[in-house]
Amino acid sequence: MAEDNLLIPLDEYLKAGIHIGTKYKSKDMSNFIYKIRQDGLSIFNIEAINNRLNVAAEFISKYKPEDILIICRRENGWVPVNLFSEITGVRNITGRYPPGLLTNTNLDNYIEAKLAIVVDPLPDRNALKDSVRSGMPIVALCDTNNDCKNVDLVIPCNNKGKKSLGLVFYVLAKEYMKRRKLIKSEKDFKYTLEDFSKE
Amino acid sequence: MAEDNLLIPLDEYLKAGIHIGTKYKSKDMSNFIYKIRQDGLSIFNIEAINNRLNVAAEFISKYKPEDILIICRRENGWVPVNLFSEITGVRNITGRYPPGLLTNTNLDNYIEAKLAIVVDPLPDRNALKDSVRSGMPIVALCDTNNDCKNVDLVIPCNNKGKKSLGLVFYVLAKEYMKRRKLIKSEKDFKYTLEDFSKE
């Protein structure tokens, strides 16, 4: 893997622990797993993570902010997801997903979106189910334990840690702004990786 | 499944045998498989096929024709792929993939593309490998026997039969023209399903 094909330096990926999976290895995720560590944790291939992040950034950038919805029940994702939204204008639901929000047109808070980004298919399963029913493409962060049924585009990564989630949304925010030409170059992106994983 | 959510009537899907897989069932494709028939053939869930065709059409329609490349070694795909290209202006490589075409910038026939559509990851493995190296998103038709490693967006389907391949490219061509607003409505699409699976 050439370092210059990476969206972020290799040591940043490693420091965030984006490649550290769980002790459980689902068959759906086995293609992305590079090895099982002696302590039993499954480890992702960093190149696979980087390539999928690149494809996901490309995919997401084809959509206007108002057409995208991020779903994140896990608390460790709230800081990065909210900062991503602040920068890009993309909507999000953090915390509990209100039933029917994406499917029940009679609800006052009914949301129409064209692309869903799901942080973890397991805790976010209700929102995932409704996204499927509404016919949207679904991009999801999937850890080594996830079942990827109904996920259209998988981003393999540690989707549990603060630093790892911070890195994913830092990269996606920067690439979204660049690829939609909302900033001229990387230098105009004023946020740091640390901003995305603040306590 | 509501009939009106289908891109094409249910009986057209069935007549084309788009849901008839192979006797081999890969673990990557198991999520899309509905049952194993008594004769040992794995059968796809039609709803899953329809949903992914919809997502793929949506995804592909975000790209200009000149940025897309279809790769198809299998002869049964040549008629539908060539007709798709004729209608949409998307390039294709049918038959043997010339080594380095997507990666070697020194070649006279070097092709730069932003999205690859692969008809079968197995016979098209060299082109798939080069697409990965060039960093493009990869959409692939995957049968029940396929390994989906490196495929970003899977369209589960029978990727071997003439009628089935005809149906896939008929639907994709019609949706591409509609979603890019190159035709005003479905009625303006002058090609039939039969045109896509001619001998």
Short mmCIF file of C-alpha atoms in Angstrom, two decimals:
data_model
loop_
_atom_site.label_atom_id
_atom_site.label_comp_id
_atom_site.label_asym_id
_atom_site.label_seq_id
_atom_site.Cartn_x
_atom_site.Cartn_y
_atom_site.Cartn_z
CA MET A 1 0.00 0.00 0.00
CA ALA A 2 1.45 3.37 -0.99
CA GLU A 3 1.27 5.91 1.83
CA ASP A 4 0.20 8.61 -0.62
CA ASN A 5 -2.99 6.75 -1.46
CA LEU A 6 -4.16 7.14 2.12
CA LEU A 7 -6.78 9.70 3.09
CA ILE A 8 -4.94 10.25 6.38
CA PRO A 9 -1.44 9.17 7.49
CA LEU A 10 -1.12 5.52 8.51
CA ASP A 11 -0.11 6.37 12.07
CA GLU A 12 -3.29 8.40 12.56
CA TYR A 13 -5.33 5.37 11.56
CA LEU A 14 -3.35 3.24 13.99
CA LYS A 15 -3.49 5.73 16.86
CA ALA A 16 -7.28 5.95 16.59
CA GLY A 17 -7.53 2.16 16.83
CA ILE A 18 -9.76 2.16 13.77
CA HIS A 19 -8.50 -1.32 12.88
CA ILE A 20 -9.16 -2.93 16.27
CA GLY A 21 -12.28 -5.05 16.01
CA THR A 22 -14.05 -7.27 18.50
CA LYS A 23 -13.62 -10.85 19.65
CA TYR A 24 -16.53 -11.87 17.51
CA LYS A 25 -15.97 -12.27 13.79
CA SER A 26 -19.10 -12.32 11.62
CA LYS A 27 -18.98 -14.09 8.30
CA ASP A 28 -20.10 -10.88 6.56
CA MET A 29 -17.03 -9.03 7.75
CA SER A 30 -14.44 -11.76 7.26
CA ASN A 31 -13.27 -10.35 3.92
CA PHE A 32 -12.08 -7.21 5.64
CA ILE A 33 -10.26 -8.93 8.49
CA TYR A 34 -6.52 -9.23 8.26
CA LYS A 35 -5.75 -11.34 11.32
CA ILE A 36 -6.85 -12.46 14.75
CA ARG A 37 -4.61 -11.07 17.48
CA GLN A 38 -3.29 -13.31 20.25
CA ASP A 39 -5.82 -11.84 22.69
CA GLY A 40 -8.60 -12.91 20.32
CA LEU A 41 -9.48 -9.53 18.82
CA SER A 42 -10.07 -9.45 15.06
CA ILE A 43 -7.97 -6.84 13.28
CA PHE A 44 -9.05 -5.04 10.12
CA ASN A 45 -6.87 -4.52 7.09
CA ILE A 46 -6.11 -0.77 7.09
CA GLU A 47 -5.98 -0.64 3.31
CA ALA A 48 -9.52 -2.05 3.13
CA ILE A 49 -10.72 0.58 5.62
CA ASN A 50 -9.03 3.35 3.66
CA ASN A 51 -10.43 2.19 0.32
CA ARG A 52 -13.97 1.93 1.60
CA LEU A 53 -13.74 5.30 3.33
CA ASN A 54 -12.70 6.69 -0.03
CA VAL A 55 -15.61 5.06 -1.86
CA ALA A 56 -18.05 6.12 0.87
CA ALA A 57 -16.80 9.71 0.73
CA GLU A 58 -17.24 9.64 -3.03
CA PHE A 59 -20.75 8.20 -2.72
CA ILE A 60 -21.92 10.53 0.04
CA SER A 61 -20.55 13.57 -1.80
CA LYS A 62 -22.98 12.91 -4.64
CA TYR A 63 -25.84 13.86 -2.28
CA LYS A 64 -26.90 17.29 -1.08
CA PRO A 65 -26.65 17.80 2.71
CA GLU A 66 -30.43 18.03 3.08
CA ASP A 67 -30.88 14.61 1.49
CA ILE A 68 -28.59 12.77 3.91
CA LEU A 69 -29.42 11.49 7.38
CA ILE A 70 -26.94 10.11 9.92
CA ILE A 71 -28.21 7.71 12.56
CA CYS A 72 -26.23 7.10 15.73
CA ARG A 73 -27.56 5.60 18.92
CA ARG A 74 -24.14 4.98 20.49
CA GLU A 75 -23.05 7.84 22.72
CA ASN A 76 -19.41 7.68 21.66
CA GLY A 77 -20.52 8.84 18.22
CA TRP A 78 -22.47 11.91 19.30
CA VAL A 79 -19.58 14.40 19.34
CA PRO A 80 -18.24 13.47 15.89
CA VAL A 81 -21.68 13.11 14.31
CA ASN A 82 -22.85 16.46 15.64
CA LEU A 83 -19.67 18.18 14.48
CA PHE A 84 -20.04 16.55 11.06
CA SER A 85 -23.58 17.96 10.90
CA GLU A 86 -22.49 21.41 12.05
CA ILE A 87 -19.87 21.58 9.29
CA THR A 88 -21.82 20.04 6.42
CA GLY A 89 -25.47 20.78 7.21
CA VAL A 90 -26.37 17.09 7.13
CA ARG A 91 -29.15 16.09 9.57
CA ASN A 92 -28.70 13.46 12.23
CA ILE A 93 -30.56 11.48 14.83
CA THR A 94 -28.45 10.76 17.90
CA GLY A 95 -29.82 8.69 20.73
CA ARG A 96 -33.02 6.74 20.50
CA TYR A 97 -34.62 6.49 17.06
CA PRO A 98 -38.27 7.59 17.27
CA PRO A 99 -40.32 4.78 15.67
CA GLY A 100 -41.73 5.58 12.24
CA LEU A 101 -39.68 8.73 11.78
CA LEU A 102 -38.56 7.64 8.31
CA THR A 103 -41.68 5.78 7.27
CA ASN A 104 -44.79 7.29 8.86
CA THR A 105 -45.75 10.31 6.76
CA ASN A 106 -48.41 11.23 9.33
CA LEU A 107 -45.87 12.03 12.02
CA ASP A 108 -45.14 15.68 12.72
CA ASN A 109 -41.44 14.94 12.79
CA TYR A 110 -41.46 12.70 9.69
CA ILE A 111 -38.15 12.93 7.84
CA GLU A 112 -37.62 12.35 4.15
CA ALA A 113 -34.07 11.50 3.20
CA LYS A 114 -32.35 9.95 0.20
CA LEU A 115 -29.30 8.42 1.83
CA ALA A 116 -28.82 7.00 5.33
CA ILE A 117 -25.51 6.72 7.16
CA VAL A 118 -25.77 4.26 10.04
CA VAL A 119 -23.09 4.14 12.75
CA ASP A 120 -23.79 0.60 13.96
CA PRO A 121 -26.37 -1.77 12.42
CA LEU A 122 -26.88 -3.48 15.80
CA PRO A 123 -28.00 -0.66 18.16
CA ASP A 124 -29.35 1.24 15.13
CA ARG A 125 -31.40 -1.73 13.90
CA ASN A 126 -34.80 -0.02 14.05
CA ALA A 127 -33.64 2.96 12.05
CA LEU A 128 -31.89 0.58 9.65
CA LYS A 129 -35.11 -1.38 9.16
CA ASP A 130 -37.07 1.79 8.43
CA SER A 131 -34.38 3.02 6.04
CA VAL A 132 -34.69 -0.23 4.12
CA ARG A 133 -38.47 0.14 3.99
CA SER A 134 -38.19 3.68 2.69
CA GLY A 135 -35.94 2.44 -0.13
CA MET A 136 -32.89 4.59 0.62
CA PRO A 137 -29.33 3.48 -0.04
CA ILE A 138 -27.65 2.68 3.27
CA VAL A 139 -24.01 3.30 4.12
CA ALA A 140 -22.99 1.77 7.45
CA LEU A 141 -19.94 1.60 9.66
CA CYS A 142 -19.55 -2.10 10.39
CA ASP A 143 -17.31 -3.66 13.02
CA THR A 144 -16.03 -7.24 12.94
CA ASN A 145 -19.13 -8.42 14.83
CA ASN A 146 -21.74 -6.83 12.55
CA ASP A 147 -24.21 -8.54 10.28
CA CYS A 148 -24.29 -6.48 7.08
CA LYS A 149 -27.66 -7.62 5.83
CA ASN A 150 -29.44 -4.67 4.19
CA VAL A 151 -26.34 -2.50 4.25
CA ASP A 152 -25.56 -1.36 0.71
CA LEU A 153 -22.11 0.07 1.31
CA VAL A 154 -20.03 -1.17 4.24
CA ILE A 155 -17.28 0.92 5.87
CA PRO A 156 -15.28 -1.64 7.87
CA CYS A 157 -14.02 -0.07 11.11
CA ASN A 158 -14.08 -0.01 14.87
CA ASN A 159 -17.49 1.64 15.30
CA LYS A 160 -17.36 1.74 19.10
CA GLY A 161 -14.43 3.87 20.21
CA LYS A 162 -14.48 7.67 20.49
CA LYS A 163 -11.22 8.12 18.63
CA SER A 164 -12.12 5.72 15.89
CA LEU A 165 -15.55 7.29 15.32
CA GLY A 166 -13.89 10.71 15.49
CA LEU A 167 -11.48 9.73 12.72
CA VAL A 168 -14.21 8.34 10.46
CA PHE A 169 -16.33 11.49 10.67
CA TYR A 170 -13.28 13.77 10.43
CA VAL A 171 -12.27 12.11 7.15
CA LEU A 172 -15.84 12.06 5.82
CA ALA A 173 -16.43 15.73 6.72
CA LYS A 174 -13.19 16.87 5.10
CA GLU A 175 -13.73 14.81 1.96
CA TYR A 176 -17.39 15.87 1.71
CA MET A 177 -16.45 19.54 1.85
CA LYS A 178 -13.63 19.03 -0.68
CA ARG A 179 -15.49 16.87 -3.15
CA ARG A 180 -18.57 19.09 -3.18
CA LYS A 181 -16.17 22.02 -3.71
CA LEU A 182 -17.43 23.77 -0.58
CA ILE A 183 -13.79 24.38 0.33
CA LYS A 184 -11.07 25.03 -2.23
CA SER A 185 -8.44 22.78 -0.75
CA GLU A 186 -7.59 20.67 2.25
CA LYS A 187 -6.02 23.72 3.92
CA ASP A 188 -9.38 25.47 4.12
CA PHE A 189 -10.72 22.75 6.38
CA LYS A 190 -10.35 24.39 9.77
CA TYR A 191 -11.13 21.45 12.02
CA THR A 192 -8.68 18.98 13.46
CA LEU A 193 -8.92 15.29 14.14
CA GLU A 194 -8.91 16.16 17.86
CA ASP A 195 -12.02 18.33 17.45
CA PHE A 196 -13.85 15.19 16.37
CA SER A 197 -12.99 13.15 19.42
CA LYS A 198 -13.28 15.65 22.24
CA GLU A 199 -14.63 14.49 25.55
CA MET B 1 -43.50 -6.79 -0.76
CA ALA B 2 -45.80 -4.35 -2.51
CA GLU B 3 -45.90 -4.89 -6.28
CA ASP B 4 -45.78 -1.14 -6.86
CA ASN B 5 -42.36 -0.85 -5.27
CA LEU B 6 -40.91 -3.07 -7.99
CA LEU B 7 -38.88 -1.63 -10.84
CA ILE B 8 -40.41 -4.23 -13.16
CA PRO B 9 -43.41 -6.56 -12.66
CA LEU B 10 -42.74 -9.61 -10.53
CA ASP B 11 -43.52 -12.05 -13.35
CA GLU B 12 -40.86 -10.42 -15.56
CA TYR B 13 -38.29 -11.02 -12.84
CA LEU B 14 -39.43 -14.62 -12.56
CA LYS B 15 -39.56 -15.27 -16.32
CA ALA B 16 -36.00 -14.01 -16.71
CA GLY B 17 -34.84 -16.44 -14.02
CA ILE B 18 -33.01 -13.57 -12.31
CA HIS B 19 -33.52 -15.33 -8.97
CA ILE B 20 -32.12 -18.72 -9.98
CA GLY B 21 -28.63 -19.08 -8.55
CA THR B 22 -26.11 -21.89 -8.67
CA LYS B 23 -25.56 -25.05 -6.64
CA TYR B 24 -22.76 -23.35 -4.81
CA LYS B 25 -23.61 -20.89 -2.06
CA SER B 26 -20.84 -18.54 -0.97
CA LYS B 27 -20.90 -17.12 2.51
CA ASP B 28 -20.76 -13.59 1.07
CA MET B 29 -24.04 -14.10 -0.75
CA SER B 30 -25.94 -15.99 1.92
CA ASN B 31 -27.79 -12.88 3.13
CA PHE B 32 -29.49 -12.56 -0.24
CA ILE B 33 -30.52 -16.20 -0.54
CA TYR B 34 -34.09 -17.10 0.23
CA LYS B 35 -33.98 -20.89 -0.04
CA ILE B 36 -32.27 -23.90 -1.53
CA ARG B 37 -34.45 -25.66 -4.10
CA GLN B 38 -34.88 -29.43 -4.01
CA ASP B 39 -32.52 -29.80 -6.96
CA GLY B 40 -29.84 -27.99 -4.94
CA LEU B 41 -29.97 -24.59 -6.65
CA SER B 42 -29.84 -21.55 -4.36
CA ILE B 43 -32.68 -19.12 -4.96
CA PHE B 44 -32.42 -15.37 -4.42
CA ASN B 45 -34.98 -13.26 -2.62
CA ILE B 46 -36.61 -11.17 -5.38
CA GLU B 47 -37.18 -8.26 -3.03
CA ALA B 48 -33.46 -8.13 -2.25
CA ILE B 49 -32.65 -8.15 -5.97
CA ASN B 50 -35.15 -5.38 -6.63
CA ASN B 51 -33.89 -3.21 -3.75
CA ARG B 52 -30.27 -3.50 -4.78
CA LEU B 53 -31.10 -2.82 -8.43
CA ASN B 54 -32.82 0.33 -7.21
CA VAL B 55 -29.82 1.42 -5.11
CA ALA B 56 -27.41 0.57 -7.95
CA ALA B 57 -29.49 2.56 -10.45
CA GLU B 58 -29.47 5.47 -8.01
CA PHE B 59 -25.70 5.21 -7.51
CA ILE B 60 -24.81 4.80 -11.19
CA SER B 61 -27.06 7.71 -12.16
CA LYS B 62 -24.89 10.04 -10.11
CA TYR B 63 -22.09 9.52 -12.66
CA LYS B 64 -21.73 10.94 -16.16
CA PRO B 65 -21.68 8.32 -18.94
CA GLU B 66 -18.04 9.07 -19.79
CA ASP B 67 -16.97 8.30 -16.21
CA ILE B 68 -18.47 4.80 -16.11
CA LEU B 69 -16.97 1.59 -17.47
CA ILE B 70 -18.76 -1.76 -17.77
CA ILE B 71 -16.67 -4.91 -17.78
CA CYS B 72 -18.07 -8.16 -19.14
CA ARG B 73 -16.08 -11.17 -20.19
CA ARG B 74 -19.05 -13.54 -20.35
CA GLU B 75 -20.52 -13.76 -23.85
CA ASN B 76 -24.13 -13.92 -22.63
CA GLY B 77 -23.70 -10.34 -21.43
CA TRP B 78 -22.43 -8.83 -24.66
CA VAL B 79 -25.81 -8.05 -26.26
CA PRO B 80 -27.29 -6.30 -23.18
CA VAL B 81 -24.04 -4.51 -22.28
CA ASN B 82 -23.57 -3.21 -25.81
CA LEU B 83 -27.17 -2.05 -26.01
CA PHE B 84 -26.81 -0.34 -22.62
CA SER B 85 -23.75 1.45 -23.97
CA GLU B 86 -25.49 2.43 -27.21
CA ILE B 87 -28.36 4.00 -25.28
CA THR B 88 -26.45 5.71 -22.50
CA GLY B 89 -23.02 6.43 -23.97
CA VAL B 90 -21.27 4.45 -21.20
CA ARG B 91 -18.09 2.67 -22.32
CA ASN B 92 -17.59 -1.05 -21.98
CA ILE B 93 -15.03 -3.80 -22.36
CA THR B 94 -16.56 -7.04 -23.56
CA GLY B 95 -14.42 -10.14 -23.96
CA ARG B 96 -10.89 -10.39 -22.70
CA TYR B 97 -9.69 -7.55 -20.46
CA PRO B 98 -6.40 -6.18 -21.84
CA PRO B 99 -3.93 -6.18 -18.90
CA GLY B 100 -3.14 -2.77 -17.45
CA LEU B 101 -5.92 -1.01 -19.34
CA LEU B 102 -7.12 0.71 -16.16
CA THR B 103 -3.79 1.10 -14.41
CA ASN B 104 -0.97 1.55 -16.93
CA THR B 105 -0.99 5.21 -17.98
CA ASN B 106 1.65 4.46 -20.63
CA LEU B 107 -0.70 2.29 -22.68
CA ASP B 108 -2.19 3.83 -25.82
CA ASN B 109 -5.59 2.45 -24.88
CA TYR B 110 -5.37 3.43 -21.19
CA ILE B 111 -8.83 4.17 -19.82
CA GLU B 112 -9.61 6.51 -16.96
CA ALA B 113 -12.95 5.87 -15.31
CA LYS B 114 -14.59 6.80 -12.01
CA LEU B 115 -16.99 3.90 -11.57
CA ALA B 116 -16.71 0.28 -12.67
CA ILE B 117 -19.64 -2.07 -13.27
CA VAL B 118 -18.49 -5.68 -13.27
CA VAL B 119 -20.74 -8.44 -14.63
CA ASP B 120 -19.08 -11.34 -12.79
CA PRO B 121 -16.22 -11.01 -10.29
CA LEU B 122 -14.93 -14.48 -11.23
CA PRO B 123 -14.24 -14.30 -15.00
CA ASP B 124 -13.73 -10.53 -14.67
CA ARG B 125 -11.20 -10.92 -11.83
CA ASN B 126 -8.30 -9.19 -13.60
CA ALA B 127 -10.35 -6.14 -14.46
CA LEU B 128 -11.75 -6.16 -10.93
CA LYS B 129 -8.24 -6.24 -9.47
CA ASP B 130 -7.18 -3.30 -11.63
CA SER B 131 -10.33 -1.36 -10.72
CA VAL B 132 -9.47 -1.80 -7.05
CA ARG B 133 -5.92 -0.59 -7.68
CA SER B 134 -7.19 2.48 -9.49
CA GLY B 135 -9.39 3.32 -6.50
CA MET B 136 -12.76 3.36 -8.28
CA PRO B 137 -16.00 2.33 -6.61
CA ILE B 138 -17.05 -1.07 -7.95
CA VAL B 139 -20.63 -2.19 -8.55
CA ALA B 140 -20.86 -5.89 -9.41
CA LEU B 141 -23.53 -8.39 -10.38
CA CYS B 142 -22.95 -11.29 -7.98
CA ASP B 143 -24.43 -14.76 -8.25
CA THR B 144 -24.85 -17.18 -5.33
CA ASN B 145 -21.37 -18.58 -6.00
CA ASN B 146 -19.48 -15.28 -6.02
CA ASP B 147 -16.94 -14.03 -3.55
CA CYS B 148 -17.70 -10.31 -3.08
CA LYS B 149 -14.33 -9.27 -1.78
CA ASN B 150 -13.48 -5.81 -3.14
CA VAL B 151 -16.98 -5.27 -4.49
CA ASP B 152 -18.41 -2.07 -3.00
CA LEU B 153 -22.01 -2.48 -4.07
CA VAL B 154 -23.40 -5.94 -4.79
CA ILE B 155 -26.36 -6.57 -7.12
CA PRO B 156 -27.45 -10.11 -6.24
CA CYS B 157 -28.68 -11.91 -9.37
CA ASN B 158 -28.22 -14.72 -11.84
CA ASN B 159 -25.27 -13.22 -13.74
CA LYS B 160 -24.98 -16.07 -16.24
CA GLY B 161 -28.19 -16.34 -18.27
CA LYS B 162 -29.01 -14.22 -21.32
CA LYS B 163 -32.48 -13.32 -20.11
CA SER B 164 -31.35 -12.47 -16.64
CA LEU B 165 -28.47 -10.27 -17.84
CA GLY B 166 -30.87 -8.72 -20.34
CA LEU B 167 -33.26 -7.79 -17.57
CA VAL B 168 -30.56 -6.27 -15.36
CA PHE B 169 -29.25 -4.01 -18.12
CA TYR B 170 -32.75 -3.17 -19.36
CA VAL B 171 -33.70 -1.94 -15.88
CA LEU B 172 -30.40 -0.12 -15.38
CA ALA B 173 -30.59 1.58 -18.81
CA LYS B 174 -34.18 2.72 -18.28
CA GLU B 175 -33.51 3.99 -14.77
CA TYR B 176 -30.25 5.69 -15.80
CA MET B 177 -32.03 7.60 -18.57
CA LYS B 178 -34.91 8.53 -16.26
CA ARG B 179 -32.88 9.53 -13.24
CA ARG B 180 -30.43 11.62 -15.24
CA LYS B 181 -33.50 13.24 -16.86
CA LEU B 182 -32.36 12.23 -20.33
CA ILE B 183 -35.92 11.05 -20.97
CA LYS B 184 -38.99 12.73 -19.53
CA SER B 185 -40.83 9.62 -18.47
CA GLU B 186 -40.80 5.88 -18.71
CA LYS B 187 -42.84 6.07 -21.92
CA ASP B 188 -40.01 7.79 -23.74
CA PHE B 189 -37.80 4.75 -23.28
CA LYS B 190 -38.17 3.10 -26.66
CA TYR B 191 -36.46 -0.22 -25.96
CA THR B 192 -38.08 -3.41 -24.75
CA LEU B 193 -36.90 -6.10 -22.42
CA GLU B 194 -36.70 -8.40 -25.47
CA ASP B 195 -34.26 -6.00 -27.20
CA PHE B 196 -31.87 -6.66 -24.32
CA SER B 197 -31.88 -10.42 -24.63
CA LYS B 198 -31.86 -10.96 -28.39
CA GLU B 199 -29.89 -13.85 -29.81
#
